[in-house]
Coordinates of C-alpha atoms and ligand atoms in Angstrom, one line a residue:
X1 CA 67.7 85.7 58.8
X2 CA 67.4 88.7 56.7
X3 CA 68.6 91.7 59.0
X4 CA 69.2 95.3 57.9
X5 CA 71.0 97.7 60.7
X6 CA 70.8 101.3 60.2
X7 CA 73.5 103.4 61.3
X8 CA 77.1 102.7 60.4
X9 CA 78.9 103.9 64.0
X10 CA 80.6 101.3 66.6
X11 CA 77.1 100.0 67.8
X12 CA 75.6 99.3 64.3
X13 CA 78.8 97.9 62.5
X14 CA 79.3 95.8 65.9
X15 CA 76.1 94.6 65.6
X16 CA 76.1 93.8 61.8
X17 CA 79.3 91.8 62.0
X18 CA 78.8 89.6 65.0
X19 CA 75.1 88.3 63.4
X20 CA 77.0 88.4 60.0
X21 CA 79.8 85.8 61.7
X22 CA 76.6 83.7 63.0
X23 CA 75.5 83.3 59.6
X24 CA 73.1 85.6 59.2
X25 CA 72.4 87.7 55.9
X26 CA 73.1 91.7 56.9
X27 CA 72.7 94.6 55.4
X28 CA 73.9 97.7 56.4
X29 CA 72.3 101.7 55.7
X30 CA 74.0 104.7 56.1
X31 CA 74.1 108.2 54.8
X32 CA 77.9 108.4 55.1
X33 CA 79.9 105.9 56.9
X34 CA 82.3 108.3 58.0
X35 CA 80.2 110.8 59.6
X36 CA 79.6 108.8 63.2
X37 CA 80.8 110.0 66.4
X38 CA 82.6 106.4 66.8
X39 CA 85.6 107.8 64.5
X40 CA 86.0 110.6 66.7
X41 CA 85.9 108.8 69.9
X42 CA 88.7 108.8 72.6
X43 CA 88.0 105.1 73.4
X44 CA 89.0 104.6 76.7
X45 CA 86.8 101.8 78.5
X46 CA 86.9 103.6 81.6
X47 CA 83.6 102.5 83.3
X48 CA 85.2 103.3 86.9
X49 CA 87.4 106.6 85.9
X50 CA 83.7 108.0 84.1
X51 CA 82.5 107.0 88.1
X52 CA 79.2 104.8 86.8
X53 CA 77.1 103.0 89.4
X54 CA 73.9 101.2 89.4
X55 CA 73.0 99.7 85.8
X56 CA 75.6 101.7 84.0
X57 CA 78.2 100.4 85.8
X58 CA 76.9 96.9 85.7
X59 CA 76.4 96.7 81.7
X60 CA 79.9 98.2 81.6
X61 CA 81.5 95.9 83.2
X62 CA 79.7 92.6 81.5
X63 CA 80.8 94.9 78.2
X64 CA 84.7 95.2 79.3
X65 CA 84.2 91.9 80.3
X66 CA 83.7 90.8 76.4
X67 CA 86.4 93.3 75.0
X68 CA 89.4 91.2 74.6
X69 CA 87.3 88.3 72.9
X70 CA 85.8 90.9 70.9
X71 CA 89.1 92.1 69.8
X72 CA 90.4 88.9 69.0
X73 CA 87.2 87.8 66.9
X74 CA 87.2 91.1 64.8
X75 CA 91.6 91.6 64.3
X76 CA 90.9 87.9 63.2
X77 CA 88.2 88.3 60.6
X78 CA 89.0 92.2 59.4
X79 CA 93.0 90.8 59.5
X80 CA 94.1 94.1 61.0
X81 CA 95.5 94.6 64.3
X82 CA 93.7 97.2 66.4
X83 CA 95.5 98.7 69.8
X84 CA 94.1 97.3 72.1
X85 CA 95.3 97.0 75.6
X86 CA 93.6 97.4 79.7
X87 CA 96.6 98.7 81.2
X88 CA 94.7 100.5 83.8
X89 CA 93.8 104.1 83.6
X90 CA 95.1 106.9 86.0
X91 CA 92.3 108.8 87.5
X92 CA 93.6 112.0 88.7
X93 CA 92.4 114.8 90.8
X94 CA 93.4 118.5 90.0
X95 CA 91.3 120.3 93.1
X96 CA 89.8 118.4 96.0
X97 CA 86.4 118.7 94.6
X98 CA 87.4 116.2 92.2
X99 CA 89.6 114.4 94.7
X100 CA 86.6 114.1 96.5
X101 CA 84.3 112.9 93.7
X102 CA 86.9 109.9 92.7
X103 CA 87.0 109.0 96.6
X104 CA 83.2 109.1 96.8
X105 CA 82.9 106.1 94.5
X106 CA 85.6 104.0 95.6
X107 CA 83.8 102.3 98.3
X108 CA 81.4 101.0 96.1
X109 CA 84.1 99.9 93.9
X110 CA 85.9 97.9 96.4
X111 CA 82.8 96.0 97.5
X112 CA 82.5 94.8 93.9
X113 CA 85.7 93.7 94.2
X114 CA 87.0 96.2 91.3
X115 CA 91.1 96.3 91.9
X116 CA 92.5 99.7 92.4
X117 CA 95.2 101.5 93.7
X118 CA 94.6 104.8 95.6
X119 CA 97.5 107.0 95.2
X120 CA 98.3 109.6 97.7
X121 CA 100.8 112.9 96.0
X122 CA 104.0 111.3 97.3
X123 CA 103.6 108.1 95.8
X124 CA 101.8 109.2 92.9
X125 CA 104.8 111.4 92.1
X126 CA 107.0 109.0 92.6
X127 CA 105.6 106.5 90.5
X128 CA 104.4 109.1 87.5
X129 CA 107.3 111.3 87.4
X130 CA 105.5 113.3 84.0
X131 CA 102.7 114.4 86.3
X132 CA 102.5 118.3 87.5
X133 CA 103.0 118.5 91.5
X134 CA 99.8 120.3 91.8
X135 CA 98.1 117.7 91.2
X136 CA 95.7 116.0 94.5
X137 CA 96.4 112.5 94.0
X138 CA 95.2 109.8 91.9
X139 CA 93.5 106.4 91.5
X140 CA 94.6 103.9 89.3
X141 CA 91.9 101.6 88.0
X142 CA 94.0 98.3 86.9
X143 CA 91.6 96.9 84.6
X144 CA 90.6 99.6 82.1
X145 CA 91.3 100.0 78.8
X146 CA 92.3 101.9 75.9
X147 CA 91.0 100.9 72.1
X148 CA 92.3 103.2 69.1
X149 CA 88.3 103.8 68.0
X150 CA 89.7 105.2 64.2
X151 CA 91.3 101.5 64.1
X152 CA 88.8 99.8 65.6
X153 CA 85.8 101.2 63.0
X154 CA 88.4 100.6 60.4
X155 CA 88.6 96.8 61.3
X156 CA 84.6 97.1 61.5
X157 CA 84.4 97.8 58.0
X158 CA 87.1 95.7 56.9
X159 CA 85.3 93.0 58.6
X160 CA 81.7 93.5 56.6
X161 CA 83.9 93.6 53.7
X162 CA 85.5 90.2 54.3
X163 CA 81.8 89.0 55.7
X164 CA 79.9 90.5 52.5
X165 CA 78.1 92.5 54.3
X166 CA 76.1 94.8 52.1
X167 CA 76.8 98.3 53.1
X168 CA 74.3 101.0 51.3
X169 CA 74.6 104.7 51.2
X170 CA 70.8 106.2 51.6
X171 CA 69.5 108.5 54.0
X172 CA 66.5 106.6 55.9
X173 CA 63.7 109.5 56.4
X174 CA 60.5 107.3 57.4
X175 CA 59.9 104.3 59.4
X176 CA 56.7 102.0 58.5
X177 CA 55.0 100.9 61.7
X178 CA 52.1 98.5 61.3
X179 CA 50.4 96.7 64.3
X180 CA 53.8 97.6 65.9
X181 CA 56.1 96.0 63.5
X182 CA 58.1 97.7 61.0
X183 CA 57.1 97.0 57.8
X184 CA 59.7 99.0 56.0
X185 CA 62.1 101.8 56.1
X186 CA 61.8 104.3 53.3
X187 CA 65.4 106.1 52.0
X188 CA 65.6 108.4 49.6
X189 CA 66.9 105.8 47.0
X190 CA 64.3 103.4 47.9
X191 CA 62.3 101.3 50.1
X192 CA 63.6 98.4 52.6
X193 CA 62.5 95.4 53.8
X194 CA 63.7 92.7 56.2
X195 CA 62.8 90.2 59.1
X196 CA 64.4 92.0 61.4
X197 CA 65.3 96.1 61.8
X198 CA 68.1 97.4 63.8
X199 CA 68.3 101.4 64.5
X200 CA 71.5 102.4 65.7
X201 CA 71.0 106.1 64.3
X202 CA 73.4 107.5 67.7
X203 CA 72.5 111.4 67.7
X204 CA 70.2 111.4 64.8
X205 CA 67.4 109.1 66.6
X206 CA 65.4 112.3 67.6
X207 CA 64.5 112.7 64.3
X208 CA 64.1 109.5 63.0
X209 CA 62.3 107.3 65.8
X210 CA 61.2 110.6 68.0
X211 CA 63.1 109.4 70.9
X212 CA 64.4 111.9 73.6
X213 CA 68.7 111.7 71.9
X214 CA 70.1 115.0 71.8
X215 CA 74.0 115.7 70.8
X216 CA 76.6 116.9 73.0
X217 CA 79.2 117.8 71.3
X218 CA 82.8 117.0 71.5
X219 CA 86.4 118.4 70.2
X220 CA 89.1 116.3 70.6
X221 CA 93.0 117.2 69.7
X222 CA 95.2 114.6 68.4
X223 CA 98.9 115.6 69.0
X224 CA 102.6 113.3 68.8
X225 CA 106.1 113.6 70.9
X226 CA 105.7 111.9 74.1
X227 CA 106.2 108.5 75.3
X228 CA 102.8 107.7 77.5
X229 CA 102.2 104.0 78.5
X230 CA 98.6 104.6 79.9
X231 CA 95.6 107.2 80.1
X232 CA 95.8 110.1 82.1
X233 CA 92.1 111.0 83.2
X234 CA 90.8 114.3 84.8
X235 CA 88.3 116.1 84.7
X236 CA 90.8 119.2 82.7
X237 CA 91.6 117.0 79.8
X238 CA 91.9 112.8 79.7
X239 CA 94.9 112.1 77.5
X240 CA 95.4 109.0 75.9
X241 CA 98.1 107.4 73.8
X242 CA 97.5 104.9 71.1
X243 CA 100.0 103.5 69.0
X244 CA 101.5 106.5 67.0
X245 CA 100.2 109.8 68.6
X246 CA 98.1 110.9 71.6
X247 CA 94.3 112.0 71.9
X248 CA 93.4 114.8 74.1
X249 CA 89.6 114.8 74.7
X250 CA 87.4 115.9 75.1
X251 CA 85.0 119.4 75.3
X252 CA 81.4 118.8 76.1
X253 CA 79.4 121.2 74.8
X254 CA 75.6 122.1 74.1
X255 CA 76.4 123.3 70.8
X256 CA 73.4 121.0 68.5
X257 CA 74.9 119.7 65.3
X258 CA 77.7 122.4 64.9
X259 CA 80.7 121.2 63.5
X260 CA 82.9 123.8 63.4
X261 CA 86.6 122.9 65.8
X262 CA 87.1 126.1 68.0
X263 CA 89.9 127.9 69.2
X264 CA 87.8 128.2 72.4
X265 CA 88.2 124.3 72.2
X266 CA 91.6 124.1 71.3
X267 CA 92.8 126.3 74.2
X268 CA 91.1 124.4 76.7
X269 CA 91.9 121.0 76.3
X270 CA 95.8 121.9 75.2
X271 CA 95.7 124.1 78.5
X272 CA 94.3 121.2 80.3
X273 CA 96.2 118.7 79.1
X274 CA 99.5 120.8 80.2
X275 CA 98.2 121.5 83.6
X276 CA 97.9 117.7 83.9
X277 CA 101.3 116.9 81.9
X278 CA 103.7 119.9 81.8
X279 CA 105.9 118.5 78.9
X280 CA 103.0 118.0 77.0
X281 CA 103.9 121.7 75.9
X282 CA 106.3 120.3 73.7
X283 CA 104.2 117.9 71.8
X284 CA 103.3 118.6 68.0
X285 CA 100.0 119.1 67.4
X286 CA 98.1 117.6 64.4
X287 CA 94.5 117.8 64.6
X288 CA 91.6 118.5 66.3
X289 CA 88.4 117.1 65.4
X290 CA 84.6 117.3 66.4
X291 CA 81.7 114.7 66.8
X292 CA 78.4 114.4 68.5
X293 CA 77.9 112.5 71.8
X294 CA 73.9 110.7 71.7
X295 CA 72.7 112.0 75.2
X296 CA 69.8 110.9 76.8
X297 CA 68.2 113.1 79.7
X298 CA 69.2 110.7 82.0
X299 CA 72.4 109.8 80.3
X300 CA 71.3 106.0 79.8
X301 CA 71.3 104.3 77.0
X302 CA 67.6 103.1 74.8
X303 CA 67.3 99.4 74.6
X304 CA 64.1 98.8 72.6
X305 CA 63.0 95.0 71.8
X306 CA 59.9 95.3 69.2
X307 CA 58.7 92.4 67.4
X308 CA 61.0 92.5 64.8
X309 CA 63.1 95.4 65.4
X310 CA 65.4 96.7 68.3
X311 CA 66.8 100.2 69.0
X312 CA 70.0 100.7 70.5
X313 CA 70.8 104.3 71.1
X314 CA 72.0 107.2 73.5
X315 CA 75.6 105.7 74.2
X316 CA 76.6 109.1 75.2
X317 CA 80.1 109.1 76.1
X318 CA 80.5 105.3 76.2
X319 CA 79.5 103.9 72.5
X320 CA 83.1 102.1 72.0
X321 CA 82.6 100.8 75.7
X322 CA 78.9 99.3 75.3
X323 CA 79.5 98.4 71.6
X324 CA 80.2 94.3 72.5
X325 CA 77.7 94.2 74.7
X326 CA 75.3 95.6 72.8
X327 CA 75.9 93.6 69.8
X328 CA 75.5 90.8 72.2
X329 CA 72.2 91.6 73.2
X330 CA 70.7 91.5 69.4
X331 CA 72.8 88.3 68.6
X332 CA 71.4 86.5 71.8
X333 CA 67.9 87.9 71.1
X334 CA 68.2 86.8 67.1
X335 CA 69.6 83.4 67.6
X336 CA 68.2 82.1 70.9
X337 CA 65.0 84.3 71.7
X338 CA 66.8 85.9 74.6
X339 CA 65.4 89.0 76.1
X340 CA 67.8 90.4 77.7
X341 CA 66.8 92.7 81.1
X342 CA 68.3 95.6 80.2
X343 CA 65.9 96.0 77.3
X344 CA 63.8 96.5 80.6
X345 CA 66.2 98.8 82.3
X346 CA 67.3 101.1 79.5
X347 CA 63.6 100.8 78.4
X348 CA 62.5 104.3 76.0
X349 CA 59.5 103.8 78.3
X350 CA 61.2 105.3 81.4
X351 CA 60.3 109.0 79.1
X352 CA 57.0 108.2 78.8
X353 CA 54.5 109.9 81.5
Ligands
LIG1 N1 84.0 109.1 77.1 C1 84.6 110.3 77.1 C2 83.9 111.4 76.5 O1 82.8 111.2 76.0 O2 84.4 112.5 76.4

């Protein structure tokens, strides 16, 4: 099949190589490839530490559930190693409001048989000697994980290289509906046409597809020094190593499309991150950069199946989570017909009144 995915971030490049490894023909169309929030992701997989429930929770765990696989499939075809690893993630407590909110979840979590272990302040001292003593406690979630995103999109491009996947630099403006199918999508360079339309547009689907995707922006530090062999989450700062520095994310802020890093930003997550990690006071700061989370009001995810189209968009905080299982959902759809339900549960339908 002829496919053309718009959006070049973690769900559309995802989705363009897995159909491109079926066989299929697949184009990509983006404005600039390295303008998506994917690249400035912190990529945890952190499904339990973000405390999801309900559908969430169950479409991020079927998504962890692929990552390793996914991994494997991509290093192999991109031939780049990506860090990679679910070596559990340390969800931490500063104040007993967040002690309490962790503690809220977890007996949910042990009735899906999720492994953790709760760590009360002597133990969790013990064990974590880095950790500031005014900390509440902790649980650590065993089977999370930690993807370097900047590697990850890097491999994803490498991969529609090695695929020939045809990646094209327009700017998509219009959508061409007809008897709800798409008939084309017009750029500013021209007009395209396929058998199939994927939108993966992340914060920019408001304008496009008039769908209810606003961005919440994020700053995120990247610093070097210290020797960290998992995340550190709380609600302060999360901060996670990857192979040769650290990532301290992440602001949320209601900010629209501003790009601008801010002191303000800075401050608070290199504050945080010390509150959380003393000796992190030490470590050399090299960057700090800003992207744009695609919110939803309810903070799920829109799963469209048309005809011959799909939208997947509003990842929000988890786009490098949800990017397999997203991919997954086209692929089945595009090869076998499968519909899968949560084009019914992450409906855009649920905004309609
Ligand atoms: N997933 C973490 C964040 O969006 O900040």
């Amino acid at each position: 099949m002829n496919i053309l995915i718009i959006g070049s971030g973690v769900i559309g490049l995802s989705t363009a190589f897995e159909l491109a490894l079926a066989g299929h023909r697949v184009r990509v169309i983006t404005r600039n490839y390295e303008e998506g929030t994917s690249w400035v992701a912190g990529g945890m997989l952190a499904p339990y530490s973000e405390g999801l429930e309900g559908d969430l929770l169950e479409f991020s765990r079927e998504s962890l559930s692929l990552y390793s696989d996914f991994i494997d499939r991509l290093s192999d075809v991109a031939r780049l190693s990506i860090y990679f690893n679910r070596n559990g993630i340390l969800r931490l407590a500063v104040d007993q409001e967040e002690l309490s909110l962790i503690e809220k979840k977890l007996s949910l979590y042990a009735r899906l048989g999720i492994s953790f272990q709760k760590l009360e302040v002597e133990e969790l001292f013990k064990r974590e000697p880095l950790l500031s003593k005014t900390l509440m406690g902790g649980v650590l979630f065993e089977e999370e994980g930690n993807v370097d995103a900047e590697k990850l999109m890097d491999a994803l491009l490498f991969a529609c290289e090695n695929l020939k996947i045809k990646i094209l630099i327009d700017d998509i403006t219009e959508v061409e509906l007809k008897d709800g199918r798409v008939e084309s999508v017009k750029g500013y360079r021209e007009t395209y046409r396929a058998d199939f339309y994927v939108f993966a547009t992340g914060s920019w689907s408001r304008q496009l597809l008039k769908l209810p995707v606003f961005p919440v922006k994020g700053q995120i530090l990247k610093v070097k020094g210290l020797e960290l062999d998992k995340v550190y989450y709380s609600k302060l700062a999360y901060i996670i190593p990857k192979e040769n520095h650290i990532l301290i994310g992440a602001t949320s802020e209601d900010a629209g499309f501003d790009r601008r890093p801010t002191l303000g930003g800075v401050k608070s997550l290199a504050e945080g991150s010390i509150k959380v990690i003393p000796s992190m006071e030490g470590a050399e700061f090299l960057s700090v950069k800003v992207g744009f989370r695609p919110a939803t009001p309810d903070e799920k995810p829109i799963l469209k199946l048309g005809e011959n189209f799909a939208y997947l968009v509003g990842h929000y905080r988890n786009g490098i989570l949800w990017a397999p299982i997203s991919a997954k959902l086209i692929l089945d759809f595009v090869e076998r017909g499968v519909v899968s339900p949560y084009f019914d549960k992450f409906s855009d339908g649920r905004f309609k009144t």
